[in-house]
PDB file of C-alpha atoms in Angstrom:
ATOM      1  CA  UNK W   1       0.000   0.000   0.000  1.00 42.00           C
ATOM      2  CA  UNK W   2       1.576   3.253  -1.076  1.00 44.00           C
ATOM      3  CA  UNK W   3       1.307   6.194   1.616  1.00 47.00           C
ATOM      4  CA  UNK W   4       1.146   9.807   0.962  1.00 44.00           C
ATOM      5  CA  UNK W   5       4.274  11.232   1.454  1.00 48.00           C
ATOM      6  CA  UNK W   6       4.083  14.290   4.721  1.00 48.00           C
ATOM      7  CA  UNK W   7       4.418  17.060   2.070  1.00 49.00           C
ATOM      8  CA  UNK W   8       1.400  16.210  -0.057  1.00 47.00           C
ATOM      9  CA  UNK W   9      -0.696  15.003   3.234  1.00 50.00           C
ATOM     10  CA  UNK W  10      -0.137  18.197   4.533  1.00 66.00           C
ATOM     11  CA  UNK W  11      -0.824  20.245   1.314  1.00 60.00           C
ATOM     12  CA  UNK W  12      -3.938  18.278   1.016  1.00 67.00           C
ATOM     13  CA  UNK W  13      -4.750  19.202   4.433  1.00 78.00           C
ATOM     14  CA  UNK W  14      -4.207  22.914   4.147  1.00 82.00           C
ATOM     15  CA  UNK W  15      -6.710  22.856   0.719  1.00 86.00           C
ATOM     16  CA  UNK W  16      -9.384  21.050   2.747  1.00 84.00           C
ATOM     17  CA  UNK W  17      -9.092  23.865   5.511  1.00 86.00           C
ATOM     18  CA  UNK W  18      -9.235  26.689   2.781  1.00 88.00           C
ATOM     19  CA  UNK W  19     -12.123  25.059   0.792  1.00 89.00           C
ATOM     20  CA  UNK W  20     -14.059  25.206   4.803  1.00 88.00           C
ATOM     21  CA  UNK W  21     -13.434  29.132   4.652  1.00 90.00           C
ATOM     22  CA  UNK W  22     -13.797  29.836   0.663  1.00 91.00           C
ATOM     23  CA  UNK W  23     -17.422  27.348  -0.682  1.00 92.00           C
ATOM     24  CA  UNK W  24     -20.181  28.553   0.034  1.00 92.00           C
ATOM     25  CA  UNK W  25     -22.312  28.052  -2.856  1.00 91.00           C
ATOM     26  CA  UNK W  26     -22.308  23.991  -2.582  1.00 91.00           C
ATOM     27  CA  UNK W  27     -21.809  22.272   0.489  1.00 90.00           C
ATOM     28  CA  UNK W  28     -19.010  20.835   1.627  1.00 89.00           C
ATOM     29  CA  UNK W  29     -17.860  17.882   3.739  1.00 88.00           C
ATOM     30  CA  UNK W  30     -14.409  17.606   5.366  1.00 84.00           C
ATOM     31  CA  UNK W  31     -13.100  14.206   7.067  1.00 83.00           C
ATOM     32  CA  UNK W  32     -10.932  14.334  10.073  1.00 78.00           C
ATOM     33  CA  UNK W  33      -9.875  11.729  12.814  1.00 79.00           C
ATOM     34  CA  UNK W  34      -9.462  13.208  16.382  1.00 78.00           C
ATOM     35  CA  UNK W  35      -7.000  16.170  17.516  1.00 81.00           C
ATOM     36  CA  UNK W  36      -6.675  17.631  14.114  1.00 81.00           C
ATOM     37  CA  UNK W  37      -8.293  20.427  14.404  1.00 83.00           C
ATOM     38  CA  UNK W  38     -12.614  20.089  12.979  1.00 85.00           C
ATOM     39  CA  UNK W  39     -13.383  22.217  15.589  1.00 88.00           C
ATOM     40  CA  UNK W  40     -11.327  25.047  14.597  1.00 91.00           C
ATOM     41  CA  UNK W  41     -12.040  24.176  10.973  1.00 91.00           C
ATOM     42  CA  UNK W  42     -15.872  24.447  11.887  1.00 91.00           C
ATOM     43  CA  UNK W  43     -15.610  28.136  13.878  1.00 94.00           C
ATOM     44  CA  UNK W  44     -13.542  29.283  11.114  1.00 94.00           C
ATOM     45  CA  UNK W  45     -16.237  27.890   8.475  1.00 95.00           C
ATOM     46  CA  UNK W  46     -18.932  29.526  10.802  1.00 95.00           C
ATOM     47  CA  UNK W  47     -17.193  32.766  11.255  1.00 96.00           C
ATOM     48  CA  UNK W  48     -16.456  33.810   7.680  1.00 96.00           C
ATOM     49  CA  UNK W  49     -20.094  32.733   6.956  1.00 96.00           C
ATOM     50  CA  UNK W  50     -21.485  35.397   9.559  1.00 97.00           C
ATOM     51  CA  UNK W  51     -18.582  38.093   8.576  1.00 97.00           C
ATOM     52  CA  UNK W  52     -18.666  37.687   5.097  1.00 96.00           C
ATOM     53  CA  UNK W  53     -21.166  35.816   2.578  1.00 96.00           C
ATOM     54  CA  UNK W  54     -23.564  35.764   5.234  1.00 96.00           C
ATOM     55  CA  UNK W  55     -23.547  39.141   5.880  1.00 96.00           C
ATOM     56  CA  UNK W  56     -24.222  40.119   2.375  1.00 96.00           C
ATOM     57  CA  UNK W  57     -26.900  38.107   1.667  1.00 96.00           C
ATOM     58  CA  UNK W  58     -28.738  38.881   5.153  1.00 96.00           C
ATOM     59  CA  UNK W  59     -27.905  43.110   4.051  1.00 95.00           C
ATOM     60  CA  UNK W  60     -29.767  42.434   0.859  1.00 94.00           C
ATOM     61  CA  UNK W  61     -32.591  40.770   1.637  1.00 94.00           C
ATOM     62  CA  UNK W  62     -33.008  43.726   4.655  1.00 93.00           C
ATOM     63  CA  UNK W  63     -32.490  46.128   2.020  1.00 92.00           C
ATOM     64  CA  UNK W  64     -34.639  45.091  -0.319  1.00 91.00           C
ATOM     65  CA  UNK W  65     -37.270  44.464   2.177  1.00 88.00           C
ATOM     66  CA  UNK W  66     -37.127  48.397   3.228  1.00 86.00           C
ATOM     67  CA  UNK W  67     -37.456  49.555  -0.470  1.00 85.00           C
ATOM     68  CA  UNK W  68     -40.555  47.650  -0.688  1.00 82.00           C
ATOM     69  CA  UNK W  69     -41.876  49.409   2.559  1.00 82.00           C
ATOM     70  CA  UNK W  70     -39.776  52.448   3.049  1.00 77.00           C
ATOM     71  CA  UNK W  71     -38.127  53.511   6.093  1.00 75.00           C
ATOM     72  CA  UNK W  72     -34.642  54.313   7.652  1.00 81.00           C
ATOM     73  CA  UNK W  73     -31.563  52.923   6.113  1.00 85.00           C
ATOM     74  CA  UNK W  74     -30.565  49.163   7.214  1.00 89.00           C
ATOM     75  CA  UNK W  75     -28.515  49.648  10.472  1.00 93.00           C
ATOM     76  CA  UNK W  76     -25.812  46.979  11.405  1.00 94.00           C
ATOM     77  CA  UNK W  77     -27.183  45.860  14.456  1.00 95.00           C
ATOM     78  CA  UNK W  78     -30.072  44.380  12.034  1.00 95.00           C
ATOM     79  CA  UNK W  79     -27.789  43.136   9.682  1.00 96.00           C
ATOM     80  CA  UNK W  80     -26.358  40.800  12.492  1.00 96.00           C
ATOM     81  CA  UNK W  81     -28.823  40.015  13.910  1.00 96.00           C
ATOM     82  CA  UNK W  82     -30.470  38.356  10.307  1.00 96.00           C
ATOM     83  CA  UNK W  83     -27.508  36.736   9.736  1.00 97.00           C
ATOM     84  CA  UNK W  84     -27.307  34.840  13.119  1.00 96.00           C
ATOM     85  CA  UNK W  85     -30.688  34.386  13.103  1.00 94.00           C
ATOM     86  CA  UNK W  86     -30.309  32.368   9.707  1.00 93.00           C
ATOM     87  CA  UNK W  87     -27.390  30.309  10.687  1.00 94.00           C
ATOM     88  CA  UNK W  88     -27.746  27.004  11.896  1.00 92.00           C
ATOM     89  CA  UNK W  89     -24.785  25.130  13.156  1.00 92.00           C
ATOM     90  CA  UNK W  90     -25.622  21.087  14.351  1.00 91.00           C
ATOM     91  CA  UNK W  91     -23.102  19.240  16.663  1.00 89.00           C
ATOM     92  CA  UNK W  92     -23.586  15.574  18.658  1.00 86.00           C
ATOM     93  CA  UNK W  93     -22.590  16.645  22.188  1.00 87.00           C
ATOM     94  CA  UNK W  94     -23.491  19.343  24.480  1.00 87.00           C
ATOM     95  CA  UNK W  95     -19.947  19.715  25.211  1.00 90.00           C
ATOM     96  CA  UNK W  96     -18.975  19.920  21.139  1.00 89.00           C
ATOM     97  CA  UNK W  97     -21.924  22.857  20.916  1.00 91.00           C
ATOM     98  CA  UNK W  98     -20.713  24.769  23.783  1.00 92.00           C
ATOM     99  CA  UNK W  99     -17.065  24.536  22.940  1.00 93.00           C
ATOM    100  CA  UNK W 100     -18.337  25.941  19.742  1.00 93.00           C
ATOM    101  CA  UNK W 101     -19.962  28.810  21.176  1.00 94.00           C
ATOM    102  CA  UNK W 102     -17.026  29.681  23.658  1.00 95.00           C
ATOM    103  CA  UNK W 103     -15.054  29.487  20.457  1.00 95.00           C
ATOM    104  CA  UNK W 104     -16.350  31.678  18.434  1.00 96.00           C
ATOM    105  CA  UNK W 105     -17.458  33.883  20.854  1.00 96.00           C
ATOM    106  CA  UNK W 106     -13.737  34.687  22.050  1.00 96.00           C
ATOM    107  CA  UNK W 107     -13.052  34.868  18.313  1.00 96.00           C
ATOM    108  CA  UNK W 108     -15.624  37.382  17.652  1.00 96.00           C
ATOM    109  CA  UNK W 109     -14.255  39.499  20.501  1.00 96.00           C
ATOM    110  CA  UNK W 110     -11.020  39.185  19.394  1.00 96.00           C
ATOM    111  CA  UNK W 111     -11.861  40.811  15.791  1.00 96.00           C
ATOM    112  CA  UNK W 112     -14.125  43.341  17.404  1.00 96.00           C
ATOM    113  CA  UNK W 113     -11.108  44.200  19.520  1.00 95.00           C
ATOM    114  CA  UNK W 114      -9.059  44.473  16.371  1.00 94.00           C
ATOM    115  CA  UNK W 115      -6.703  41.177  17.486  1.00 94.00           C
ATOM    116  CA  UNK W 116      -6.016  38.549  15.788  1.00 93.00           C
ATOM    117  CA  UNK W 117      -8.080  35.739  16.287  1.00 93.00           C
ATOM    118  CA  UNK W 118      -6.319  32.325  16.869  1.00 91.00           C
ATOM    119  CA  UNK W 119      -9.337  30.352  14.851  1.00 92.00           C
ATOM    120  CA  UNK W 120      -9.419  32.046  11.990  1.00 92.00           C
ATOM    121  CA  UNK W 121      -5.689  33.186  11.244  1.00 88.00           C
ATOM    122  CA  UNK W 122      -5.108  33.713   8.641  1.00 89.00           C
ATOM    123  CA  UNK W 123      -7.620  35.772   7.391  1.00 91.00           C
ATOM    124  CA  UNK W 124      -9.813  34.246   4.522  1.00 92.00           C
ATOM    125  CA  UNK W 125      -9.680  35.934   0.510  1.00 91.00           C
ATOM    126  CA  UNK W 126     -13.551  36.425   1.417  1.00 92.00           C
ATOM    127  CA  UNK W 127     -13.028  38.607   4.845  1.00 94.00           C
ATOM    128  CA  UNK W 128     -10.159  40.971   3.286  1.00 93.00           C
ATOM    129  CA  UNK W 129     -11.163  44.434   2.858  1.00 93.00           C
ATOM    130  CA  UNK W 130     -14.137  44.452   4.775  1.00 94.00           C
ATOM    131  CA  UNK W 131     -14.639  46.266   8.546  1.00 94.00           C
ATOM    132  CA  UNK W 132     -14.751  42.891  10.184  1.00 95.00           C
ATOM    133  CA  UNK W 133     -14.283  44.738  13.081  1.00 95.00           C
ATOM    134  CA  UNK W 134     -17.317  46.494  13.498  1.00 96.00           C
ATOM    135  CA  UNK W 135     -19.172  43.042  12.065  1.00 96.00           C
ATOM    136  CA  UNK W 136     -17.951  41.241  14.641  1.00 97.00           C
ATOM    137  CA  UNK W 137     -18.717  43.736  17.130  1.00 96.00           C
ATOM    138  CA  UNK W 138     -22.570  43.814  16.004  1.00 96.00           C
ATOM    139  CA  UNK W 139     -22.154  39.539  15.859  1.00 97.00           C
ATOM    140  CA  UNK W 140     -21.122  39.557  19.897  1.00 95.00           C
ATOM    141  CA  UNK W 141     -24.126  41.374  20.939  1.00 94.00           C
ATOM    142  CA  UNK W 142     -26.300  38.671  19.123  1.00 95.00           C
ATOM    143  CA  UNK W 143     -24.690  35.964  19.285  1.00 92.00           C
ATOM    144  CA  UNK W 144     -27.524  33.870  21.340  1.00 90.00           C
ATOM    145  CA  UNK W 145     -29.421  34.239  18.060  1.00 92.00           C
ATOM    146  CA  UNK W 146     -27.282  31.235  16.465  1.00 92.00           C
ATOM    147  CA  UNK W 147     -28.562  28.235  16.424  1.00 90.00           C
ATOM    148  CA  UNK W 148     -25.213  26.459  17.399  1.00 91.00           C
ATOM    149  CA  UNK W 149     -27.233  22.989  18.974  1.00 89.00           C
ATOM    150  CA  UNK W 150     -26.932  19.644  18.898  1.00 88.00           C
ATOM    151  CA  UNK W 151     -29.777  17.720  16.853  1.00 87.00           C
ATOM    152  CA  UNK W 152     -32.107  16.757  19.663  1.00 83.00           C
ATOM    153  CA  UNK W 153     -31.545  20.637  20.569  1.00 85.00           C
ATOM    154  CA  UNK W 154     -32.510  21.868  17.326  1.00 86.00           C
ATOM    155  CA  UNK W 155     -35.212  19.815  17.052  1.00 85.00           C
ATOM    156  CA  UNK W 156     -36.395  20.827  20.235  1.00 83.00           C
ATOM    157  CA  UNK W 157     -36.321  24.441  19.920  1.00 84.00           C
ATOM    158  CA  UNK W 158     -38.222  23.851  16.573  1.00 85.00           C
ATOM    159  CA  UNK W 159     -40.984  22.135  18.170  1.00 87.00           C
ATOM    160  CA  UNK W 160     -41.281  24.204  21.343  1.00 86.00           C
ATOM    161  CA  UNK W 161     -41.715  27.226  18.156  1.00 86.00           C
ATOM    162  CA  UNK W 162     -44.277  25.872  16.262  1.00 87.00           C
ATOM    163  CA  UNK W 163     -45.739  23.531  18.826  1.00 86.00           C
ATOM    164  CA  UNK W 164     -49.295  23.467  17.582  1.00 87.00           C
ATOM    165  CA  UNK W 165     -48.619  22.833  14.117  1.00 89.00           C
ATOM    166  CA  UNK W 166     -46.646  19.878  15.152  1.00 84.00           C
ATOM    167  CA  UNK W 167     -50.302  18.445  17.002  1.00 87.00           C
ATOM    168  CA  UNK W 168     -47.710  18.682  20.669  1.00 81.00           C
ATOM    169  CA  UNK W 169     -48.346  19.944  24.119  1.00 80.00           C
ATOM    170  CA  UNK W 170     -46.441  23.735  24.373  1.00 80.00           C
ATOM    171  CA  UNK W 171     -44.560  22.384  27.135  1.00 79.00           C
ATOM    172  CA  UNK W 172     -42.740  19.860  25.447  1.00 76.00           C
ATOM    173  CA  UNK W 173     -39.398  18.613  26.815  1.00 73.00           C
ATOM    174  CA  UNK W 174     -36.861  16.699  25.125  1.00 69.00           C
ATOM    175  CA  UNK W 175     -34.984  13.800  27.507  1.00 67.00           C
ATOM    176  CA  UNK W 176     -31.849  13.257  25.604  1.00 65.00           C
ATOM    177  CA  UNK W 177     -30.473  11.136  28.473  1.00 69.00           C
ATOM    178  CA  UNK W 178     -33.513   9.102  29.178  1.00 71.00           C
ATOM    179  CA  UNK W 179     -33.636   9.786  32.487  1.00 76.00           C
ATOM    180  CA  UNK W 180     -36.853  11.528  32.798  1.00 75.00           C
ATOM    181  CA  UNK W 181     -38.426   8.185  31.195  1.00 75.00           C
ATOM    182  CA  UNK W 182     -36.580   5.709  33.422  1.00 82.00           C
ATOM    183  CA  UNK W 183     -38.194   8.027  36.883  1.00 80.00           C
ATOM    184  CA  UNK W 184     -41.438   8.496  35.656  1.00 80.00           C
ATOM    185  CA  UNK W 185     -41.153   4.391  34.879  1.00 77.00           C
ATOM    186  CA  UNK W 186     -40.393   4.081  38.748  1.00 81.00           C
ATOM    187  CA  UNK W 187     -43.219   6.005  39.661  1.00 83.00           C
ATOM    188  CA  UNK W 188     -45.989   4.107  37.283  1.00 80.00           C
ATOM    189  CA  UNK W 189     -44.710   0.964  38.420  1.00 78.00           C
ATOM    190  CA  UNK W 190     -44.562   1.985  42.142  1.00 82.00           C
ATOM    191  CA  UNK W 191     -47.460   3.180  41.987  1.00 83.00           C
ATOM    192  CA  UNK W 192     -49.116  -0.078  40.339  1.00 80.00           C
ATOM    193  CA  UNK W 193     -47.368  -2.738  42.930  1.00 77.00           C
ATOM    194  CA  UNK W 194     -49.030  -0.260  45.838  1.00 81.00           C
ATOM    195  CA  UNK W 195     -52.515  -0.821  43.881  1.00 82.00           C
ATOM    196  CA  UNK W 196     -52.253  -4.712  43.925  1.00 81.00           C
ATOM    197  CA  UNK W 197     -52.892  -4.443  39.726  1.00 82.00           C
ATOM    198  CA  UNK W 198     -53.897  -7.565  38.791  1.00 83.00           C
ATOM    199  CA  UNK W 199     -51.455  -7.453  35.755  1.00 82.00           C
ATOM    200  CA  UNK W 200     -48.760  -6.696  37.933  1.00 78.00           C
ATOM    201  CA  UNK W 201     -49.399  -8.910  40.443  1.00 78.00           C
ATOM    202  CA  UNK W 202     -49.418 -11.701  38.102  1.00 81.00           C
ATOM    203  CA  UNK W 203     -46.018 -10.969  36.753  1.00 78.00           C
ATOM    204  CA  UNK W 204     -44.704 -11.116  40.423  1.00 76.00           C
ATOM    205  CA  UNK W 205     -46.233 -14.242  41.264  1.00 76.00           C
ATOM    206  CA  UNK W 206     -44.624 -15.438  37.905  1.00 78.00           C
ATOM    207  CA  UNK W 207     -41.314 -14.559  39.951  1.00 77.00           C
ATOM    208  CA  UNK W 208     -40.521 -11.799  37.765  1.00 77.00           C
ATOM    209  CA  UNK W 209     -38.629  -9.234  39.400  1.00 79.00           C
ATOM    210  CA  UNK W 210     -39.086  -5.875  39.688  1.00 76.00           C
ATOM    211  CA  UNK W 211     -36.247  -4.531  38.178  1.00 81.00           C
ATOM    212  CA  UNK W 212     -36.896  -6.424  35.349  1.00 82.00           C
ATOM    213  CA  UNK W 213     -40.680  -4.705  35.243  1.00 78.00           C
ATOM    214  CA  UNK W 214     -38.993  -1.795  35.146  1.00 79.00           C
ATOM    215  CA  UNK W 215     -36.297  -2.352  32.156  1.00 82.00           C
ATOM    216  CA  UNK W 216     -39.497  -4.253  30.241  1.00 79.00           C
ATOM    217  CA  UNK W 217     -41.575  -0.608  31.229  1.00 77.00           C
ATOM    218  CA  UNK W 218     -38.770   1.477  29.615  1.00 76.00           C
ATOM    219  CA  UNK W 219     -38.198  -0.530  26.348  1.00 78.00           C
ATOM    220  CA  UNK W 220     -41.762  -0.416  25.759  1.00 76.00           C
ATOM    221  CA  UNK W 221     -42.186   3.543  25.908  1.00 70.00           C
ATOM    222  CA  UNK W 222     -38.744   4.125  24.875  1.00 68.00           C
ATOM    223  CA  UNK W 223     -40.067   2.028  21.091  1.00 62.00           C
TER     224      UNK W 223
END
């Protein structure tokens, strides 16, 4: 099996990092084992996005809008807070989306403070030239308008918007872990070995235990 030889690996690497910061119009998928670097890849992806492309496209549309209904001039705050409004970013963990956040929060500040920010040195073709500064400036203040989540987050927050049109109750919570299932199975089957339920009582007779009640309880709501 012929291997890559550490030049062209790392030339290959370097392309896949600018394409994350460059395409926009088509998506794009990167693969990367652990400890090289997708998180910074991703905040770097995310934060040209808001700075740049995003920010053009999220000017227009607000501009456009206010010719059709006249008005003030399109302010920045507005512009930023379209843009972060409109961007969705989808992790697995908890801990991935909040590293995310903290990421490109600090990075944000860092621009807006006119430093150089660690994840997204050097600057992208697409960011030169622009006030990035004052972009990411606006981008801090509304930065809880991101939808940086993991997919049972998302999905959540979708619901909980539009909870009638999706026929569920307004106060709908999502249990990731399971654990709200497995305690509210304790208390139904509690609750049924106190009542002498004839099902129940059956099963014990049967020698079935009641930890096994339990797992059976779970696996049937959880499918």
């Amino acid at each position: 099996m012929n291997e890559l030889p550490p030049q062209a690996t790392s030339l290959a690497d370097q392309e896949a990092r600018d394409l994350a910061v460059t395409e926009f119009s088509r998506p794009v998928a990167l693969e990367a084992g652990a400890g090289t670097g997708k998180t910074r890849a991703l905040v770097a992806r995310l934060a040209t996005w808001l700075l740049g492309p995003g920010w053009a496209v999220a000017a227009a549309e607000l501009e456009e809008r206010r010719s059709l209904t006249g008005g003030s001039a399109v302010e920045p705050t507005e512009v930023a807070a379209r843009v972060a409004e409109g961007t969705v970013a989808i992790t697995f963990t908890d801990a991935a989306a909040a590293e995310m956040s903290r990421r490109l929060g600090e990075l944000l500040g860092d621009l807006a403070s006119r430093r150089t920010a660690n994840d997204l040195a050097p600057l992208p073709p697409l960011l030169l030239g622009l006030d990035i500064g004052e972009r990411a400036h606006r981008l801090s203040g509304v930065l809880s308008r991101l939808r940086l989540q993991t997919i049972h987050g998302f999905c959540h927050r979708l619901l909980a918007d539009h909870p009638f049109e999706a026929g569920l109750h307004p106060t709908l919570a999502v249990d990731a872990d399971g654990e709200a299932l497995t305690a509210t199975a304790s208390e139904v089957l509690i609750e049924r070995l106190r009542a002498r339920q004839p099902q129940i009582a059956a099963l014990v007779h049967e020698a079935v235990a009641p930890a096994q009640l339990h797992a059976s309880l779970v696996d049937l709501v959880a499918g």
